XYZ file of C-alpha atoms in Angstrom:
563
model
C 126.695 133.528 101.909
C 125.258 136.626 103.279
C 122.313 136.824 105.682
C 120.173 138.200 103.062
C 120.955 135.495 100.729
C 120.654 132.847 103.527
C 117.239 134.434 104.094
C 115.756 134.478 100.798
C 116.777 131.200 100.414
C 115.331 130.159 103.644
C 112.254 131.727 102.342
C 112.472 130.293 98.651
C 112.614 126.844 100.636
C 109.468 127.498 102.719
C 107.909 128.318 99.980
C 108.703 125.102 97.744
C 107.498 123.259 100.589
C 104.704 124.782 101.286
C 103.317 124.442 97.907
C 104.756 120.750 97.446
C 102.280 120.218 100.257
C 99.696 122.406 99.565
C 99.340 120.377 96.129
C 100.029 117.410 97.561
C 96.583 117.296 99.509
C 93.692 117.050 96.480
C 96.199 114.639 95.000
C 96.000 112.962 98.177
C 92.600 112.144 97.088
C 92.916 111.806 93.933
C 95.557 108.819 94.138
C 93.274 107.289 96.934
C 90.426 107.379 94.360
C 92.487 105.706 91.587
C 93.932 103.439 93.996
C 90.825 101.533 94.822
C 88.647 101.971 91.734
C 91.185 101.279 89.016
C 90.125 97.398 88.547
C 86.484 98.433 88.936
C 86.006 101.048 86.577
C 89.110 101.241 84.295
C 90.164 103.784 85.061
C 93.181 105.012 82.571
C 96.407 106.413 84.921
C 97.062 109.149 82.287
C 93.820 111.062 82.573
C 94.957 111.156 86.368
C 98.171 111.559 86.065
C 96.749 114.834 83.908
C 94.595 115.315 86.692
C 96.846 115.412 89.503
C 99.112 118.507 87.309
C 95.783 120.222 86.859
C 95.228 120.106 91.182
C 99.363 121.257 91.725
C 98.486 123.849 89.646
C 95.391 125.588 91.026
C 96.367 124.341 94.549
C 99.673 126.634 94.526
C 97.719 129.387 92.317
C 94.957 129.297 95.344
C 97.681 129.416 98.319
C 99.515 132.285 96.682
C 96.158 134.524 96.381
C 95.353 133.288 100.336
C 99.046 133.866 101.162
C 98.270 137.586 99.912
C 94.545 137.831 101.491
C 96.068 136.258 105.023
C 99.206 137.306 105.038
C 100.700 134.462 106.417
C 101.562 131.022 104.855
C 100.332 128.850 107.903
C 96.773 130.503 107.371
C 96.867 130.421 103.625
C 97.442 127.017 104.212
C 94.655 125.801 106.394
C 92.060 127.572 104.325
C 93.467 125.727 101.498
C 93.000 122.670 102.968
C 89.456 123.350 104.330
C 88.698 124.117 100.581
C 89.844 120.848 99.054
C 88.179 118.745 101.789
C 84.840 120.769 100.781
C 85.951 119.469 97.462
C 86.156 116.175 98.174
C 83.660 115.487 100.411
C 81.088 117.327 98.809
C 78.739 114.993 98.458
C 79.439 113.535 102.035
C 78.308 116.605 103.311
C 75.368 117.109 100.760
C 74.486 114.002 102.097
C 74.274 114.771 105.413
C 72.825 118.475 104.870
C 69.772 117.094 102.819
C 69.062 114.459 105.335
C 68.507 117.376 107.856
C 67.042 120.204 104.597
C 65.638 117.865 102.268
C 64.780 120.839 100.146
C 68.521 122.077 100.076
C 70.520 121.928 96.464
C 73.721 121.287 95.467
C 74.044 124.625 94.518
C 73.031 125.922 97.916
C 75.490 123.978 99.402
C 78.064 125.054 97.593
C 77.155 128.701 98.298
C 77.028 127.694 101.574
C 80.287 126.718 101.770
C 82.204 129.238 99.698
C 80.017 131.884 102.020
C 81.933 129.833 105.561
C 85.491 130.154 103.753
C 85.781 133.940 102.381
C 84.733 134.923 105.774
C 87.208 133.021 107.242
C 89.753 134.159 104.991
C 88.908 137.503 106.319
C 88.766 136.902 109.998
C 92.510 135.220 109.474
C 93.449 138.088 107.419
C 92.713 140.334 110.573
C 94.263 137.925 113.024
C 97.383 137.315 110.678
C 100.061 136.992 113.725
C 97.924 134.402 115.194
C 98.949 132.162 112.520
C 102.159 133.252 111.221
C 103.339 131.608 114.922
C 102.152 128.355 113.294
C 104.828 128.445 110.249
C 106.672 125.979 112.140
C 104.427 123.712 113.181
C 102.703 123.614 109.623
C 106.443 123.257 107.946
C 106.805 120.251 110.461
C 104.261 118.547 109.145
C 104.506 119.356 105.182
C 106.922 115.904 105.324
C 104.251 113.872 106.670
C 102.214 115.480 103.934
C 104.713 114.622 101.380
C 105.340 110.878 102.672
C 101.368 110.709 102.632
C 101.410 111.635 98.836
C 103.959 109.575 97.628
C 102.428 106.733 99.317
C 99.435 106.919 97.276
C 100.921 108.049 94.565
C 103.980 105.208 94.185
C 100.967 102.419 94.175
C 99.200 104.500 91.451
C 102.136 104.773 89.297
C 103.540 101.349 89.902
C 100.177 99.539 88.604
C 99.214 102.785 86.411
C 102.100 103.152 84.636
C 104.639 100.236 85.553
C 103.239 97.288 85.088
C 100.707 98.831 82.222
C 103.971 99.269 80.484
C 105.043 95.622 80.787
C 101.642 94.213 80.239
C 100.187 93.961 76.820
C 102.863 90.917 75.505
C 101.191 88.277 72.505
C 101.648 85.445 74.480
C 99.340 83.193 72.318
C 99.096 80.058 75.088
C 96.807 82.474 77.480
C 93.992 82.956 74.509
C 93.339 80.541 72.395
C 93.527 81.958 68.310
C 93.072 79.193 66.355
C 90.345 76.973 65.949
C 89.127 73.561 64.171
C 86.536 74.607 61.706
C 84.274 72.100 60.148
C 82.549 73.838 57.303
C 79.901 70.776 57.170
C 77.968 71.637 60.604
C 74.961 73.931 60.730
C 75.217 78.113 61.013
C 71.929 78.788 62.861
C 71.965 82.560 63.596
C 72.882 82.931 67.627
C 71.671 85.465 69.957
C 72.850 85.938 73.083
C 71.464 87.697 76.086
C 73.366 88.982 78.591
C 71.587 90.142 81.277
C 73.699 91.693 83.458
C 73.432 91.168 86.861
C 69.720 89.138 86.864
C 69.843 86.197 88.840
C 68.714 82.687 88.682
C 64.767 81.242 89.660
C 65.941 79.513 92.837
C 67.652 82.531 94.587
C 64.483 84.850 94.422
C 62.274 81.648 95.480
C 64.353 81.333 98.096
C 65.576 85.155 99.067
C 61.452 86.156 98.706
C 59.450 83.250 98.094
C 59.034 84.583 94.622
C 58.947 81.144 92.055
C 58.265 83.020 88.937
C 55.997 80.556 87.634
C 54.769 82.489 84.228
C 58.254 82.982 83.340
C 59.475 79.842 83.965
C 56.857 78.598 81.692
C 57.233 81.677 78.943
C 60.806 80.039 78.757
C 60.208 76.383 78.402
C 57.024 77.234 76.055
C 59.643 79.066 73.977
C 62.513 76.076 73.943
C 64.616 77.099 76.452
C 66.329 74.810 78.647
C 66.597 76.430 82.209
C 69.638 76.091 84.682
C 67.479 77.001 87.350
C 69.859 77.182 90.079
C 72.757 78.983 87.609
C 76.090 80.284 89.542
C 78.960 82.247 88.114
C 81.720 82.647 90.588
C 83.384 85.386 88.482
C 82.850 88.495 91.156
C 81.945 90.991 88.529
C 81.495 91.862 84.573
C 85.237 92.001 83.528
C 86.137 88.769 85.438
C 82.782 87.025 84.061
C 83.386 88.013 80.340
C 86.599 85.708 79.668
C 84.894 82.640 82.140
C 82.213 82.727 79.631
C 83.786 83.420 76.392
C 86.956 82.748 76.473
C 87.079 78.661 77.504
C 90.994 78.212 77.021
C 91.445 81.150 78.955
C 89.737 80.302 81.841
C 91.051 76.499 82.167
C 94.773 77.449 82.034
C 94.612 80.621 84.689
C 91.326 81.751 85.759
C 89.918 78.698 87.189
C 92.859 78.213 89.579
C 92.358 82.462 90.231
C 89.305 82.629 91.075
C 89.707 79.633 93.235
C 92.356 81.055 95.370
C 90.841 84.249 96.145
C 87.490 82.794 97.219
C 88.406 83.760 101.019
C 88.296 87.607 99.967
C 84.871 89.669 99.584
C 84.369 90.318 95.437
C 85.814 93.816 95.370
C 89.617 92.639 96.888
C 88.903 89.274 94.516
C 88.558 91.067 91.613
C 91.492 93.329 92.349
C 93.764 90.111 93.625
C 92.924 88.414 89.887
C 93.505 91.393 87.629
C 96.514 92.448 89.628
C 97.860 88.846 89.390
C 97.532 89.421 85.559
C 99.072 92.954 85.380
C 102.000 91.040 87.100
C 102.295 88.232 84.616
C 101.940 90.692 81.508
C 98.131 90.913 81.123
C 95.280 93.392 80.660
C 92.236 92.010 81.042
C 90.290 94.295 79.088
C 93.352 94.970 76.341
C 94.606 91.474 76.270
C 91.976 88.975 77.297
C 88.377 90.779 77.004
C 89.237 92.382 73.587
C 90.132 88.505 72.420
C 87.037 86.734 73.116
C 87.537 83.405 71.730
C 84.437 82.595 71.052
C 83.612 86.227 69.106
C 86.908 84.846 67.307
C 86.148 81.177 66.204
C 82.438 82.067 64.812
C 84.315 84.632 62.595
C 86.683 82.229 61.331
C 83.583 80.025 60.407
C 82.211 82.915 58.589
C 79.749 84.765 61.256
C 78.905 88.039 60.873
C 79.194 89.320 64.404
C 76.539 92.194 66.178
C 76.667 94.213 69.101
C 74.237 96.167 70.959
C 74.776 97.523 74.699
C 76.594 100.477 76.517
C 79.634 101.768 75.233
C 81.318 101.337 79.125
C 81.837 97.768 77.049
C 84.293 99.272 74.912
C 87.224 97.009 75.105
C 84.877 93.920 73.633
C 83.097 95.465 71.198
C 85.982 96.336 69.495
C 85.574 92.626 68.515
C 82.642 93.133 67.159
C 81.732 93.905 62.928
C 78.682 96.179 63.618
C 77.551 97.746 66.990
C 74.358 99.465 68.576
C 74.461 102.155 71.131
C 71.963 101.811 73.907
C 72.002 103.453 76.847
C 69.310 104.693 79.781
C 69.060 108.055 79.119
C 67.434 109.917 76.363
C 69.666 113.083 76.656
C 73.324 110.090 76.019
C 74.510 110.133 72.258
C 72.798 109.158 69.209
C 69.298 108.471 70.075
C 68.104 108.689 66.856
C 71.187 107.340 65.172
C 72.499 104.719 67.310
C 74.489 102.440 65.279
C 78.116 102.783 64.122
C 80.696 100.352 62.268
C 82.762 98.896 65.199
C 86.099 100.393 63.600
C 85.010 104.381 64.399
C 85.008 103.469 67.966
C 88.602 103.689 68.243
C 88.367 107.433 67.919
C 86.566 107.266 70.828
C 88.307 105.194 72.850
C 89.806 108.121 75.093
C 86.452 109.618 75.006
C 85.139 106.921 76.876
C 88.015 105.692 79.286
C 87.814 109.479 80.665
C 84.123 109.077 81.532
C 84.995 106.482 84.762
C 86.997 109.227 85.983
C 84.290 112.052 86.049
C 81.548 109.762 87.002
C 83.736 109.022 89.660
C 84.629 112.679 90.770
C 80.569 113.185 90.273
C 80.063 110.920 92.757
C 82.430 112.749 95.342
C 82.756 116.417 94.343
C 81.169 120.010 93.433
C 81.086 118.586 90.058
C 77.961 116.513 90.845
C 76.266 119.489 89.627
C 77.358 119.727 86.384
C 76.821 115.592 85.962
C 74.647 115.748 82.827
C 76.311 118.647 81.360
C 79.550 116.393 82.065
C 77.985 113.494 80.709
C 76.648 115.512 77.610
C 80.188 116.748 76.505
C 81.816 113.354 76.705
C 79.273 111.888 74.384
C 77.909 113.866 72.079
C 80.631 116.008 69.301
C 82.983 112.754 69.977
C 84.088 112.488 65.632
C 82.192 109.009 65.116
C 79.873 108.687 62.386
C 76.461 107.063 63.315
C 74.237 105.286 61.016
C 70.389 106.049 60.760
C 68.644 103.544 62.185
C 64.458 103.268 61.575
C 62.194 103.849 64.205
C 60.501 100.558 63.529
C 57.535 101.794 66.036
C 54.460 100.609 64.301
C 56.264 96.831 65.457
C 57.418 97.590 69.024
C 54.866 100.333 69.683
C 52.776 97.328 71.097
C 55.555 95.683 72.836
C 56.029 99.120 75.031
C 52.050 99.255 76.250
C 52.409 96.882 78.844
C 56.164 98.193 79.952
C 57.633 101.669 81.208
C 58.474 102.224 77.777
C 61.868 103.056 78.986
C 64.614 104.703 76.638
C 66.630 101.708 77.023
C 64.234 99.193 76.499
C 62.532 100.797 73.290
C 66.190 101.174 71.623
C 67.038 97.344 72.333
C 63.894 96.738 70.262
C 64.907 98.963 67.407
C 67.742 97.588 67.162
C 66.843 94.003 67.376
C 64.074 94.643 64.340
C 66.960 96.253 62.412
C 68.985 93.476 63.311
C 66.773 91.293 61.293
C 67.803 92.895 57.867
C 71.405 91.736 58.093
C 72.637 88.631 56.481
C 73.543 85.683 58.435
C 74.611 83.380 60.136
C 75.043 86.349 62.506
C 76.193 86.421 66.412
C 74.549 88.736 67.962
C 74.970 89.666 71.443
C 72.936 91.942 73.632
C 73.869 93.528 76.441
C 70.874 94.352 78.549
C 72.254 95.611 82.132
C 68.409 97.112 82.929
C 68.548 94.611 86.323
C 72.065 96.161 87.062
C 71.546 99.664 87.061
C 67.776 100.416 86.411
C 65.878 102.272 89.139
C 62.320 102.236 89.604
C 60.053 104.733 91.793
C 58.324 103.021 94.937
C 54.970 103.976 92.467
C 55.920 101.729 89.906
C 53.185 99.428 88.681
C 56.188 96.645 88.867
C 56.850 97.185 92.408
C 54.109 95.035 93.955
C 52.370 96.704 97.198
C 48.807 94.347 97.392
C 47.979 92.397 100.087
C 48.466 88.958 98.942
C 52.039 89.795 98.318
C 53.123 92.773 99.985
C 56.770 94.131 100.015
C 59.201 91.333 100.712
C 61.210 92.866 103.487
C 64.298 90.903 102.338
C 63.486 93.371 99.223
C 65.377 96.445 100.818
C 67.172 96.966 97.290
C 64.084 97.515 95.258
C 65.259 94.112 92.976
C 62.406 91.975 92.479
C 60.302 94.900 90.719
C 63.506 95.378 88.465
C 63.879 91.683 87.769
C 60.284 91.351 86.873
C 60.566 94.427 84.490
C 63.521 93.158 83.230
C 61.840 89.805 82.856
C 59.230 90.993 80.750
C 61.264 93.070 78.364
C 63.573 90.002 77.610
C 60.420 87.683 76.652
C 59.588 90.885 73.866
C 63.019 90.900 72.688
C 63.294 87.004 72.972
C 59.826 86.979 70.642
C 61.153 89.741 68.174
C 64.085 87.328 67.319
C 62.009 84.146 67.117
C 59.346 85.975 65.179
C 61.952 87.016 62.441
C 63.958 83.576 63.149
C 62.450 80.500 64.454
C 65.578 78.839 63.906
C 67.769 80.758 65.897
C 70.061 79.466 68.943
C 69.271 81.362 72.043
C 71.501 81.922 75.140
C 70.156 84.029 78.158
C 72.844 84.415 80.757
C 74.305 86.724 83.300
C 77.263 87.272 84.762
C 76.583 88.036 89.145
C 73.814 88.429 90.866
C 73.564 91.783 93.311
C 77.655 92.310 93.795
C 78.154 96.236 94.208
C 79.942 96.573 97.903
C 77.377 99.355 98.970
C 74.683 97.173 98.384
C 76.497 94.220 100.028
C 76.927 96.047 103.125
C 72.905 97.292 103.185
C 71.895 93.581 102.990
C 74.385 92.654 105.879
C 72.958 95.746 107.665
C 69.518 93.972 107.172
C 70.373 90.343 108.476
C 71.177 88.749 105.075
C 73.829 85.838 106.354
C 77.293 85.822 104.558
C 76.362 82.418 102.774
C 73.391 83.909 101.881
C 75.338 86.871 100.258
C 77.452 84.372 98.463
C 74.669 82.807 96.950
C 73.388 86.549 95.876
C 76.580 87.754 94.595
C 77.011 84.834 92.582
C 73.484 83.619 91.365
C 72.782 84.112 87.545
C 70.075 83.352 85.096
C 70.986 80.755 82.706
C 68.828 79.414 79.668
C 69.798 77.956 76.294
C 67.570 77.462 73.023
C 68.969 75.254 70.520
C 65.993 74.001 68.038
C 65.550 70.302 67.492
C 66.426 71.002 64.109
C 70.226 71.661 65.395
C 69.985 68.595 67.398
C 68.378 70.428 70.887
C 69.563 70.053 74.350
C 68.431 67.216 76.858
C 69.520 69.165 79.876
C 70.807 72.824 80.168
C 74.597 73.284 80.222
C 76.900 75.171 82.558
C 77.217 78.790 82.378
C 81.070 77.795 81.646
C 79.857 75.339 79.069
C 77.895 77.401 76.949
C 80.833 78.703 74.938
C 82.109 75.642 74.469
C 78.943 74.487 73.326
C 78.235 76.393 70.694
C 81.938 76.473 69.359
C 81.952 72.697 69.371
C 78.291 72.407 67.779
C 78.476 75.289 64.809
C 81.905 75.801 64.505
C 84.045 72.456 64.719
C 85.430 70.185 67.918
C 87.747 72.902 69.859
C 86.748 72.373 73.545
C 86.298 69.668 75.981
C 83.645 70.313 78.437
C 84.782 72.072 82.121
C 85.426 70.362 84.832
């Protein structure tokens, strides 16, 4: 070979590796991100597999242009780098810059830093030799780089890809499909509230001396049976769904699960369970969420099943014969037309899987600007057909007077007068998650600030306001049903208490003892209406027996209680 081919090939070389590495770095990231938020938010390993070809792409594209504007690799390189860490840690440094300029904007920021790097780019431009003396060391390190990347990247596509590709097998003894029916017991319509992370009376009496006296009595004066001192040890919404509708399920594998991992903090539990599935051929939100047994065994006694709540609950709804859209903001899809046949949602199934991934990139990068205009083209223009639904205001217009009238709240009572018009017996379950992710402002007339009471200061998370705001818009929606149906069963249940890690780590911060933050994480509201008419209650079951309940009472002897 002659010295001008061993050159250029030398050179072709350094080149490959430099842009190996160069896109190696945002993807970096990107793996990281997947890596430890794939359990939590679903997130689907195509959309970043997609992702990480989109980052190669304008990553090399980018070094090229700097390797022309610097005129050396080493320097094209670093500025590179600097970018994609502005990238990621946007936010970080928004952060940081607004705690300093409260009146600085996103957009400022971002100014601010594509103003520090073109200048750079310039000043290493004019010092060129500087850097091209650090080729060497920067081709010295492009392995590290590369080892770095496939780190990441090998865990992503092992559970991504891998195992999703061995998952997904009808193994029939790990959900139970077939049911005893008894066409002689009663079909009461059943409405179930899940209130997403409320929790019980006795942790708030305890946590902030807060009793909630009128709503314990709202409760009992409306039939309820209260579990006042409720607990769910199910970590979070995906684990919780299958420990309270899916009995069979949970005494066969989840039981002994969740009992194993109860050293870990509920972020690494959750991801020890649904990894443990992955590895024995299970989904949890294709396999076991999406084959809710007790969805199943009131359809096989002849229920017409309902739906209202967030679309993020995609994988269960599909369940589901009809289904409301509600959501908190005004500006999401279908306000005015919220409800849809549950079939159309598979057309938007990869819609809706891609939203975890931008709401997670929001939360890190530039693209926290464009959040609503993000969240505006994943919702709206998606190819599902939506079903008028009436106002109904002259009923709920009172209901709202002594609320926030919040977008959320009004469309749960639309929904549930609506509701009313279709035949039973009907299931219908409601997913309210206004304690989970609602915020209110420190003027709110919910967040108490009088003497007599004061600001708890266990309260650092602004919950009790929430919960009593919550609170109050359950007892409308519980009165809309019992106005239209006095007959109905009623469950209100939740599935945790307070259990995001940031959150966690604030009431540490604040003195909150570990057993205390066991008792928050787990703590749920639990309350069951059966009328005396369907036999009643004499005491209020387990959160775990509530399934099993109802299957057992309106659908025919299928489950023993749990143990």
């Amino acid at each position: 070979m002659t010295g001008f081919a061993k050159a250029w090939c030398c050179g072709l070389i350094k080149l490959a590796l430099y842009i190996l590495a160069v896109g190696a770095v945002p993807n970096i990231f990107l793996s990281f991100v997947y890596n430890n938020n794939r359990v939590i938010n679903d997130l689907a390993f195509s959309h970043v597999a997609w992702l990480m070809l989109i980052f190669l792409g304008f990553s090399a594209g980018l070094f090229l242009i700097l390797r022309l504007a610097v005129k050396s690799y080493a320097g094209a390189f670093f500025v590179s780098v600097l970018f994609w860490l502005g990238f990621w840690f946007f936010e970080v440094m928004y952060g940081a810059a607004a705690g300093v300029l409260p009146e600085l904007g996103r957009p400022a920021l971002l100014l601010g830093i594509a103003g520090a790097l073109i200048p750079l780019t310039l000043l290493l431009s004019y010092k060129s030799q500087l850097f091209a003396k650090a080729d060497q060391f920067v081709l010295n390190i492009t392995p590290a780089i590369l080892i770095l990347f496939l780190f990441n990247f090998g865990t992503s596509f092992y559970y991504g890809f891998v195992l999703e590709r061995l998952a997904g097998a009808e193994q029939s003894h790990y959900i139970r499909r077939d049911f005893h029916v008894d066409n002689s017991l009663p079909t009461p319509n059943i409405y179930w509230f899940h209130m997403d992370g409320m929790m019980n009376f006795d942790t708030p009496e305890t946590l902030w001396g807060d009793s909630q006296p009128e709503t314990r009595e709202a409760l009992s004066s409306r039939g309820f049976k209260i579990n006042y001192g409720a607990h769910l040890y199910a970590v979070n919404t995906y684990v919780a769904l299958p420990v309270l509708f899916s009995p069979h399920f949970y005494d066969i594998t989840l039981r002994e699960r969740l009992a194993r991992y109860t050293h870990l903090r509920n972020h690494q539990r959750s991801v020890a369970i649904m990894d443990g599935l992955l590895h024995d051929g299970y989904r949890m939100t294709e396999d076991i969420i999406v084959n809710a047994e007790l969805i199943r065994a009131l359809q096989l006694r002849g229920y017409t099943t309902v739906a209202m709540g967030a679309m993020g609950w995609l994988p269960l709804w599909q369940n589901f014969n009809y289904y409301y859209y509600v959501s908190f903001s005004e500006r999401e899809l279908a306000d005015d037309n919220p409800f849809l046949e549950i079939n159309s949602t598979e057309h938007a199934g990869i819609l809706y899987e891609a939203r975890y991934l931008l709401q997670l990139l929001t939360m890190l990068t530039p693209l926290s600007i464009w959040q609503d205009r993000l969240t505006e083209l994943t919702t709206e223009d998606s190819g599902l057909e939506w079903i008028y639904v009436p106002d109904h205001m002259e009923t709920i217009a009172p209901l709202l007077e002594a609320t926030l009238d919040h977008p959320q709240e009004r469309r749960f009572y639309r929904n549930l007068v609506d509701v009313s018009g279709i035949e039973g017996p009907k299931f219908v379950l409601i997913a309210n998650e206004m304690t989970h992710g609602l915020q209110l402002d420190e003027d709110s007339p919910w967040v108490i600030h009088d003497e007599a009471h004061g600001r708890h200061p266990r309260d650092f998370l602004n919950y009790m306001p929430i919960h009593r705001y919550a609170v109050r818009s359950m007892l409308n929606m519980v009165d809309i049903v019992l106005e239209n149906d006095p007959e109905a069963a009623i469950v209100i249940q939740s599935d945790h208490g307070i259990h995001i890690w940031q959150d966690q780590e604030v009431l540490l911060y604040n003195g909150i003892t570990p057993e205390e933050l066991q008792e928050i994480m787990s703590s749920t509201i639990s309350a069951v209406r059966i009328p005396e008419s369907l036999g009643g209650l004499e005491t209020p079951p387990d959160p775990r027996d509530i399934s099993r309940l109802l299957v057992n009472r309106f659908v025919g002897q299928n489950y023993a209680m749990a143990e």
